């Protein structure tokens, strides 16, 4: 199990990761909210531990950003703030649990294992989440996010994007796209596929340095961050 910890107390962060690793977890530690959000763009974790009072972007805002595109990964807030209003704020932003510092590491472990057991039966939900770099596609809810921002697509644009993403970097031809996305064989000499690829590029790639939608001349299209 991979855990990502947001905690700016260097001593507590090191001790907590050491404890978790001794209990067969893999723990990565981050010290500010901005770096934390960059970290989760390209890495998958099983649970997040978030302190609230951290530099750049606080833990509550980090929690809210995660929930904008990921409804399932458990989040536990660990904070010195113990007032009911603080806990209410965290749960309003869809945190799963809240532990007030100082706390016993064993208690945190119990709460983590409880959340991870609850997550296990619905693990297949993650199969409906496609990730390419900072692009996240939720097939179930038909939503698309890039860098945490939702992108509005038409149904056909969404279907085309999903088909490209599920190819996992392989090049797909115009013929394959028409057969699988449009589900009929219209004349591939028309420019319908190119038009929709351009629609996607304007929405997915235009405002970002890293381009994800690529053309392999003479062969077709592929989706990749490389």
PDB file of C-alpha atoms in Angstrom:
ATOM      1  CA  UNK A   1       0.000   0.000   0.000  1.00  0.00           C
ATOM      2  CA  UNK A   2       1.321   3.410  -0.998  1.00  0.00           C
ATOM      3  CA  UNK A   3       0.722   6.341   1.352  1.00  0.00           C
ATOM      4  CA  UNK A   4       1.339  10.023   0.613  1.00  0.00           C
ATOM      5  CA  UNK A   5       1.898  12.190   3.678  1.00  0.00           C
ATOM      6  CA  UNK A   6       1.515  15.982   3.752  1.00  0.00           C
ATOM      7  CA  UNK A   7       3.286  17.190   6.901  1.00  0.00           C
ATOM      8  CA  UNK A   8       5.681  20.133   7.294  1.00  0.00           C
ATOM      9  CA  UNK A   9       7.028  19.048  10.702  1.00  0.00           C
ATOM     10  CA  UNK A  10      10.220  17.317   9.552  1.00  0.00           C
ATOM     11  CA  UNK A  11      10.642  15.233  12.708  1.00  0.00           C
ATOM     12  CA  UNK A  12       7.029  14.043  12.842  1.00  0.00           C
ATOM     13  CA  UNK A  13       7.050  13.377   9.106  1.00  0.00           C
ATOM     14  CA  UNK A  14      10.169  11.211   9.325  1.00  0.00           C
ATOM     15  CA  UNK A  15       8.960   9.309  12.402  1.00  0.00           C
ATOM     16  CA  UNK A  16       5.518   8.673  10.941  1.00  0.00           C
ATOM     17  CA  UNK A  17       6.901   7.383   7.642  1.00  0.00           C
ATOM     18  CA  UNK A  18       9.347   5.151   9.503  1.00  0.00           C
ATOM     19  CA  UNK A  19       6.457   3.722  11.551  1.00  0.00           C
ATOM     20  CA  UNK A  20       4.318   3.105   8.476  1.00  0.00           C
ATOM     21  CA  UNK A  21       7.182   1.456   6.612  1.00  0.00           C
ATOM     22  CA  UNK A  22       7.727  -0.851   9.589  1.00  0.00           C
ATOM     23  CA  UNK A  23       4.087  -1.899   9.091  1.00  0.00           C
ATOM     24  CA  UNK A  24       4.585  -2.781   5.418  1.00  0.00           C
ATOM     25  CA  UNK A  25       3.426   0.492   3.871  1.00  0.00           C
ATOM     26  CA  UNK A  26       5.347   2.562   1.356  1.00  0.00           C
ATOM     27  CA  UNK A  27       5.324   6.172   2.533  1.00  0.00           C
ATOM     28  CA  UNK A  28       6.243   9.269   0.538  1.00  0.00           C
ATOM     29  CA  UNK A  29       6.424  12.548   2.439  1.00  0.00           C
ATOM     30  CA  UNK A  30       5.729  16.036   1.134  1.00  0.00           C
ATOM     31  CA  UNK A  31       6.110  19.295   3.068  1.00  0.00           C
ATOM     32  CA  UNK A  32       3.827  21.755   1.240  1.00  0.00           C
ATOM     33  CA  UNK A  33       0.447  21.557  -0.481  1.00  0.00           C
ATOM     34  CA  UNK A  34       1.598  22.791  -3.880  1.00  0.00           C
ATOM     35  CA  UNK A  35       4.242  20.068  -4.236  1.00  0.00           C
ATOM     36  CA  UNK A  36       1.746  17.510  -2.920  1.00  0.00           C
ATOM     37  CA  UNK A  37      -0.733  18.255  -5.726  1.00  0.00           C
ATOM     38  CA  UNK A  38       2.032  17.996  -8.325  1.00  0.00           C
ATOM     39  CA  UNK A  39       3.076  14.651  -6.859  1.00  0.00           C
ATOM     40  CA  UNK A  40      -0.351  13.044  -7.234  1.00  0.00           C
ATOM     41  CA  UNK A  41      -0.625  13.991 -10.919  1.00  0.00           C
ATOM     42  CA  UNK A  42       1.786  11.256 -11.969  1.00  0.00           C
ATOM     43  CA  UNK A  43       1.588   8.798  -9.073  1.00  0.00           C
ATOM     44  CA  UNK A  44      -1.134   6.596  -7.634  1.00  0.00           C
ATOM     45  CA  UNK A  45      -1.625   6.225  -3.888  1.00  0.00           C
ATOM     46  CA  UNK A  46      -3.909   4.106  -1.723  1.00  0.00           C
ATOM     47  CA  UNK A  47      -4.404   6.682   1.056  1.00  0.00           C
ATOM     48  CA  UNK A  48      -3.592  10.322   1.796  1.00  0.00           C
ATOM     49  CA  UNK A  49      -2.593  11.762   5.179  1.00  0.00           C
ATOM     50  CA  UNK A  50      -3.003  15.544   5.273  1.00  0.00           C
ATOM     51  CA  UNK A  51      -1.926  18.066   7.873  1.00  0.00           C
ATOM     52  CA  UNK A  52      -3.944  21.277   7.635  1.00  0.00           C
ATOM     53  CA  UNK A  53      -1.465  24.018   8.529  1.00  0.00           C
ATOM     54  CA  UNK A  54       1.174  23.556   5.811  1.00  0.00           C
ATOM     55  CA  UNK A  55       2.864  26.047   3.442  1.00  0.00           C
ATOM     56  CA  UNK A  56       1.587  27.275   0.044  1.00  0.00           C
ATOM     57  CA  UNK A  57      -1.720  25.357  -0.125  1.00  0.00           C
ATOM     58  CA  UNK A  58      -3.274  24.216   3.164  1.00  0.00           C
ATOM     59  CA  UNK A  59      -4.442  20.676   3.750  1.00  0.00           C
ATOM     60  CA  UNK A  60      -8.150  21.538   3.564  1.00  0.00           C
ATOM     61  CA  UNK A  61      -7.768  23.031   0.091  1.00  0.00           C
ATOM     62  CA  UNK A  62      -5.641  20.056  -0.953  1.00  0.00           C
ATOM     63  CA  UNK A  63      -8.417  17.729   0.231  1.00  0.00           C
ATOM     64  CA  UNK A  64     -11.024  19.666  -1.729  1.00  0.00           C
ATOM     65  CA  UNK A  65      -8.870  19.600  -4.883  1.00  0.00           C
ATOM     66  CA  UNK A  66      -8.356  15.844  -4.627  1.00  0.00           C
ATOM     67  CA  UNK A  67     -12.085  15.283  -4.261  1.00  0.00           C
ATOM     68  CA  UNK A  68     -12.749  17.296  -7.436  1.00  0.00           C
ATOM     69  CA  UNK A  69     -11.393  14.372  -9.458  1.00  0.00           C
ATOM     70  CA  UNK A  70     -10.977  11.452  -7.032  1.00  0.00           C
ATOM     71  CA  UNK A  71     -13.947  10.427  -4.897  1.00  0.00           C
ATOM     72  CA  UNK A  72     -12.550   7.121  -3.673  1.00  0.00           C
ATOM     73  CA  UNK A  73      -9.027   7.328  -2.259  1.00  0.00           C
ATOM     74  CA  UNK A  74      -9.270   7.587   1.567  1.00  0.00           C
ATOM     75  CA  UNK A  75      -8.148  10.855   3.149  1.00  0.00           C
ATOM     76  CA  UNK A  76      -7.283  11.245   6.841  1.00  0.00           C
ATOM     77  CA  UNK A  77      -6.659  14.722   8.225  1.00  0.00           C
ATOM     78  CA  UNK A  78      -4.004  14.905  10.968  1.00  0.00           C
ATOM     79  CA  UNK A  79      -4.039  18.290  12.668  1.00  0.00           C
ATOM     80  CA  UNK A  80      -3.374  20.165  15.888  1.00  0.00           C
ATOM     81  CA  UNK A  81      -6.721  21.906  15.353  1.00  0.00           C
ATOM     82  CA  UNK A  82      -9.204  20.061  17.520  1.00  0.00           C
ATOM     83  CA  UNK A  83     -12.291  22.273  17.531  1.00  0.00           C
ATOM     84  CA  UNK A  84     -15.536  20.880  16.201  1.00  0.00           C
ATOM     85  CA  UNK A  85     -15.625  23.646  13.583  1.00  0.00           C
ATOM     86  CA  UNK A  86     -12.245  22.501  12.230  1.00  0.00           C
ATOM     87  CA  UNK A  87     -13.446  18.912  11.973  1.00  0.00           C
ATOM     88  CA  UNK A  88     -16.688  20.030  10.347  1.00  0.00           C
ATOM     89  CA  UNK A  89     -14.722  21.972   7.741  1.00  0.00           C
ATOM     90  CA  UNK A  90     -12.634  18.896   6.924  1.00  0.00           C
ATOM     91  CA  UNK A  91     -15.618  16.564   6.613  1.00  0.00           C
ATOM     92  CA  UNK A  92     -17.466  19.156   4.516  1.00  0.00           C
ATOM     93  CA  UNK A  93     -14.574  18.871   2.066  1.00  0.00           C
ATOM     94  CA  UNK A  94     -15.117  15.080   2.060  1.00  0.00           C
ATOM     95  CA  UNK A  95     -12.252  13.907   4.252  1.00  0.00           C
ATOM     96  CA  UNK A  96     -12.876  10.375   5.548  1.00  0.00           C
ATOM     97  CA  UNK A  97     -11.405  10.753   9.029  1.00  0.00           C
ATOM     98  CA  UNK A  98      -9.805  13.319  11.352  1.00  0.00           C
ATOM     99  CA  UNK A  99      -7.149  12.721  13.995  1.00  0.00           C
ATOM    100  CA  UNK A 100      -6.030  15.433  16.435  1.00  0.00           C
ATOM    101  CA  UNK A 101      -2.346  15.818  17.299  1.00  0.00           C
ATOM    102  CA  UNK A 102      -0.692  14.539  19.334  1.00  0.00           C
ATOM    103  CA  UNK A 103      -1.938  11.030  18.604  1.00  0.00           C
ATOM    104  CA  UNK A 104      -0.637   7.517  18.995  1.00  0.00           C
ATOM    105  CA  UNK A 105       0.685   6.053  15.776  1.00  0.00           C
ATOM    106  CA  UNK A 106      -1.090   2.782  16.550  1.00  0.00           C
ATOM    107  CA  UNK A 107      -4.443   4.569  16.561  1.00  0.00           C
ATOM    108  CA  UNK A 108      -3.687   6.088  13.167  1.00  0.00           C
ATOM    109  CA  UNK A 109      -2.778   2.634  11.884  1.00  0.00           C
ATOM    110  CA  UNK A 110      -6.114   1.238  13.075  1.00  0.00           C
ATOM    111  CA  UNK A 111      -8.028   3.989  11.309  1.00  0.00           C
ATOM    112  CA  UNK A 112      -6.021   3.571   8.122  1.00  0.00           C
ATOM    113  CA  UNK A 113      -6.606  -0.174   8.006  1.00  0.00           C
ATOM    114  CA  UNK A 114     -10.315   0.343   8.627  1.00  0.00           C
ATOM    115  CA  UNK A 115     -10.609   2.740   5.674  1.00  0.00           C
ATOM    116  CA  UNK A 116      -8.537   0.521   3.412  1.00  0.00           C
ATOM    117  CA  UNK A 117     -10.713  -2.511   4.218  1.00  0.00           C
ATOM    118  CA  UNK A 118     -13.812  -0.531   3.306  1.00  0.00           C
ATOM    119  CA  UNK A 119     -12.218   0.560   0.056  1.00  0.00           C
ATOM    120  CA  UNK A 120     -11.229  -2.956  -1.018  1.00  0.00           C
ATOM    121  CA  UNK A 121     -14.667  -4.246  -2.178  1.00  0.00           C
ATOM    122  CA  UNK A 122     -15.087  -1.263  -4.499  1.00  0.00           C
ATOM    123  CA  UNK A 123     -11.572  -1.446  -5.932  1.00  0.00           C
ATOM    124  CA  UNK A 124     -13.031  -2.154  -9.352  1.00  0.00           C
ATOM    125  CA  UNK A 125     -14.251   1.462  -9.417  1.00  0.00           C
ATOM    126  CA  UNK A 126     -10.639   2.476 -10.078  1.00  0.00           C
ATOM    127  CA  UNK A 127     -10.802   0.593 -13.367  1.00  0.00           C
ATOM    128  CA  UNK A 128     -13.113   3.368 -14.543  1.00  0.00           C
ATOM    129  CA  UNK A 129     -10.486   6.027 -13.815  1.00  0.00           C
ATOM    130  CA  UNK A 130      -7.980   6.603 -16.621  1.00  0.00           C
ATOM    131  CA  UNK A 131      -4.854   8.701 -15.962  1.00  0.00           C
ATOM    132  CA  UNK A 132      -2.368  10.108 -18.460  1.00  0.00           C
ATOM    133  CA  UNK A 133       0.045  12.565 -16.872  1.00  0.00           C
ATOM    134  CA  UNK A 134      -2.218  15.186 -15.215  1.00  0.00           C
ATOM    135  CA  UNK A 135      -5.252  14.158 -17.303  1.00  0.00           C
ATOM    136  CA  UNK A 136      -7.887  12.180 -15.404  1.00  0.00           C
ATOM    137  CA  UNK A 137     -10.875  10.569 -17.117  1.00  0.00           C
ATOM    138  CA  UNK A 138     -13.755   9.305 -14.991  1.00  0.00           C
ATOM    139  CA  UNK A 139     -15.657   6.903 -17.249  1.00  0.00           C
ATOM    140  CA  UNK A 140     -18.466   6.312 -14.759  1.00  0.00           C
ATOM    141  CA  UNK A 141     -19.307   9.979 -14.233  1.00  0.00           C
ATOM    142  CA  UNK A 142     -18.208  10.981 -17.755  1.00  0.00           C
ATOM    143  CA  UNK A 143     -15.988  13.734 -16.408  1.00  0.00           C
ATOM    144  CA  UNK A 144     -12.543  14.867 -17.492  1.00  0.00           C
ATOM    145  CA  UNK A 145      -9.989  16.841 -15.472  1.00  0.00           C
ATOM    146  CA  UNK A 146      -6.595  18.255 -16.341  1.00  0.00           C
ATOM    147  CA  UNK A 147      -4.367  19.670 -13.600  1.00  0.00           C
ATOM    148  CA  UNK A 148      -7.400  19.464 -11.318  1.00  0.00           C
ATOM    149  CA  UNK A 149      -9.642  21.572 -13.566  1.00  0.00           C
ATOM    150  CA  UNK A 150     -12.750  20.043 -15.118  1.00  0.00           C
ATOM    151  CA  UNK A 151     -12.941  20.144 -18.926  1.00  0.00           C
ATOM    152  CA  UNK A 152     -16.355  20.139 -20.606  1.00  0.00           C
ATOM    153  CA  UNK A 153     -16.615  17.719 -23.536  1.00  0.00           C
ATOM    154  CA  UNK A 154     -19.446  16.675 -25.801  1.00  0.00           C
ATOM    155  CA  UNK A 155     -20.447  13.015 -25.672  1.00  0.00           C
ATOM    156  CA  UNK A 156     -18.598  12.158 -28.898  1.00  0.00           C
ATOM    157  CA  UNK A 157     -15.487  14.049 -27.780  1.00  0.00           C
ATOM    158  CA  UNK A 158     -15.565  12.124 -24.508  1.00  0.00           C
ATOM    159  CA  UNK A 159     -15.959   8.776 -26.290  1.00  0.00           C
ATOM    160  CA  UNK A 160     -13.052   9.593 -28.597  1.00  0.00           C
ATOM    161  CA  UNK A 161     -10.836  10.612 -25.671  1.00  0.00           C
ATOM    162  CA  UNK A 162     -11.672   7.404 -23.776  1.00  0.00           C
ATOM    163  CA  UNK A 163     -10.873   5.289 -26.838  1.00  0.00           C
ATOM    164  CA  UNK A 164      -7.480   6.983 -27.243  1.00  0.00           C
ATOM    165  CA  UNK A 165      -6.724   6.635 -23.516  1.00  0.00           C
ATOM    166  CA  UNK A 166      -7.652   2.949 -23.411  1.00  0.00           C
ATOM    167  CA  UNK A 167      -5.207   2.287 -26.255  1.00  0.00           C
ATOM    168  CA  UNK A 168      -2.492   2.975 -23.630  1.00  0.00           C
ATOM    169  CA  UNK A 169      -0.146   4.856 -25.933  1.00  0.00           C
ATOM    170  CA  UNK A 170      -0.686   2.670 -28.999  1.00  0.00           C
ATOM    171  CA  UNK A 171      -1.416   4.377 -32.313  1.00  0.00           C
ATOM    172  CA  UNK A 172      -5.004   3.922 -33.562  1.00  0.00           C
ATOM    173  CA  UNK A 173      -5.991   4.517 -37.168  1.00  0.00           C
ATOM    174  CA  UNK A 174      -8.890   6.569 -38.540  1.00  0.00           C
ATOM    175  CA  UNK A 175     -10.566   3.299 -39.518  1.00  0.00           C
ATOM    176  CA  UNK A 176     -10.298   1.934 -35.974  1.00  0.00           C
ATOM    177  CA  UNK A 177     -11.661   5.172 -34.549  1.00  0.00           C
ATOM    178  CA  UNK A 178     -14.667   5.245 -36.869  1.00  0.00           C
ATOM    179  CA  UNK A 179     -15.480   1.600 -36.142  1.00  0.00           C
ATOM    180  CA  UNK A 180     -15.153   1.913 -32.363  1.00  0.00           C
ATOM    181  CA  UNK A 181     -16.242   5.474 -31.616  1.00  0.00           C
ATOM    182  CA  UNK A 182     -18.822   6.108 -34.317  1.00  0.00           C
ATOM    183  CA  UNK A 183     -19.703   2.378 -34.560  1.00  0.00           C
ATOM    184  CA  UNK A 184     -20.185   2.466 -38.305  1.00  0.00           C
ATOM    185  CA  UNK A 185     -17.989   2.678 -41.369  1.00  0.00           C
ATOM    186  CA  UNK A 186     -18.543   6.109 -42.863  1.00  0.00           C
ATOM    187  CA  UNK A 187     -16.169   7.150 -45.612  1.00  0.00           C
ATOM    188  CA  UNK A 188     -12.762   7.521 -43.977  1.00  0.00           C
ATOM    189  CA  UNK A 189     -11.831  10.017 -46.672  1.00  0.00           C
ATOM    190  CA  UNK A 190     -13.980  12.560 -44.851  1.00  0.00           C
ATOM    191  CA  UNK A 191     -12.287  14.729 -42.246  1.00  0.00           C
ATOM    192  CA  UNK A 192     -14.695  13.946 -39.356  1.00  0.00           C
ATOM    193  CA  UNK A 193     -11.991  12.262 -37.254  1.00  0.00           C
ATOM    194  CA  UNK A 194      -9.521  15.098 -37.832  1.00  0.00           C
ATOM    195  CA  UNK A 195     -12.177  17.648 -36.864  1.00  0.00           C
ATOM    196  CA  UNK A 196     -12.879  15.898 -33.563  1.00  0.00           C
ATOM    197  CA  UNK A 197      -9.178  15.421 -32.845  1.00  0.00           C
ATOM    198  CA  UNK A 198      -8.774  19.183 -33.276  1.00  0.00           C
ATOM    199  CA  UNK A 199     -11.733  19.782 -30.944  1.00  0.00           C
ATOM    200  CA  UNK A 200      -9.996  17.671 -28.302  1.00  0.00           C
ATOM    201  CA  UNK A 201      -6.636  19.350 -28.793  1.00  0.00           C
ATOM    202  CA  UNK A 202      -8.169  22.772 -28.209  1.00  0.00           C
ATOM    203  CA  UNK A 203      -9.768  21.592 -24.976  1.00  0.00           C
ATOM    204  CA  UNK A 204      -7.142  19.152 -23.651  1.00  0.00           C
ATOM    205  CA  UNK A 205      -3.796  20.514 -24.896  1.00  0.00           C
ATOM    206  CA  UNK A 206      -4.069  24.157 -25.936  1.00  0.00           C
ATOM    207  CA  UNK A 207      -3.420  25.724 -22.519  1.00  0.00           C
ATOM    208  CA  UNK A 208      -0.761  23.243 -21.397  1.00  0.00           C
ATOM    209  CA  UNK A 209       2.948  22.960 -22.104  1.00  0.00           C
ATOM    210  CA  UNK A 210       2.855  19.161 -22.209  1.00  0.00           C
ATOM    211  CA  UNK A 211       0.801  17.985 -25.194  1.00  0.00           C
ATOM    212  CA  UNK A 212      -0.986  14.656 -24.830  1.00  0.00           C
ATOM    213  CA  UNK A 213      -2.703  14.114 -28.207  1.00  0.00           C
ATOM    214  CA  UNK A 214      -0.249  13.183 -30.956  1.00  0.00           C
ATOM    215  CA  UNK A 215      -0.399  12.357 -34.676  1.00  0.00           C
ATOM    216  CA  UNK A 216       1.709   9.598 -36.189  1.00  0.00           C
ATOM    217  CA  UNK A 217       1.767  10.646 -39.816  1.00  0.00           C
ATOM    218  CA  UNK A 218       0.264   8.027 -42.101  1.00  0.00           C
ATOM    219  CA  UNK A 219      -0.798   5.783 -39.224  1.00  0.00           C
ATOM    220  CA  UNK A 220      -3.170   7.589 -36.868  1.00  0.00           C
ATOM    221  CA  UNK A 221      -3.318   9.106 -33.394  1.00  0.00           C
ATOM    222  CA  UNK A 222      -2.148   8.264 -29.891  1.00  0.00           C
ATOM    223  CA  UNK A 223      -2.398   9.684 -26.378  1.00  0.00           C
ATOM    224  CA  UNK A 224       0.819  10.025 -24.377  1.00  0.00           C
ATOM    225  CA  UNK A 225       2.742  12.479 -22.210  1.00  0.00           C
ATOM    226  CA  UNK A 226       6.011  11.556 -23.970  1.00  0.00           C
TER     227      UNK A 226
END
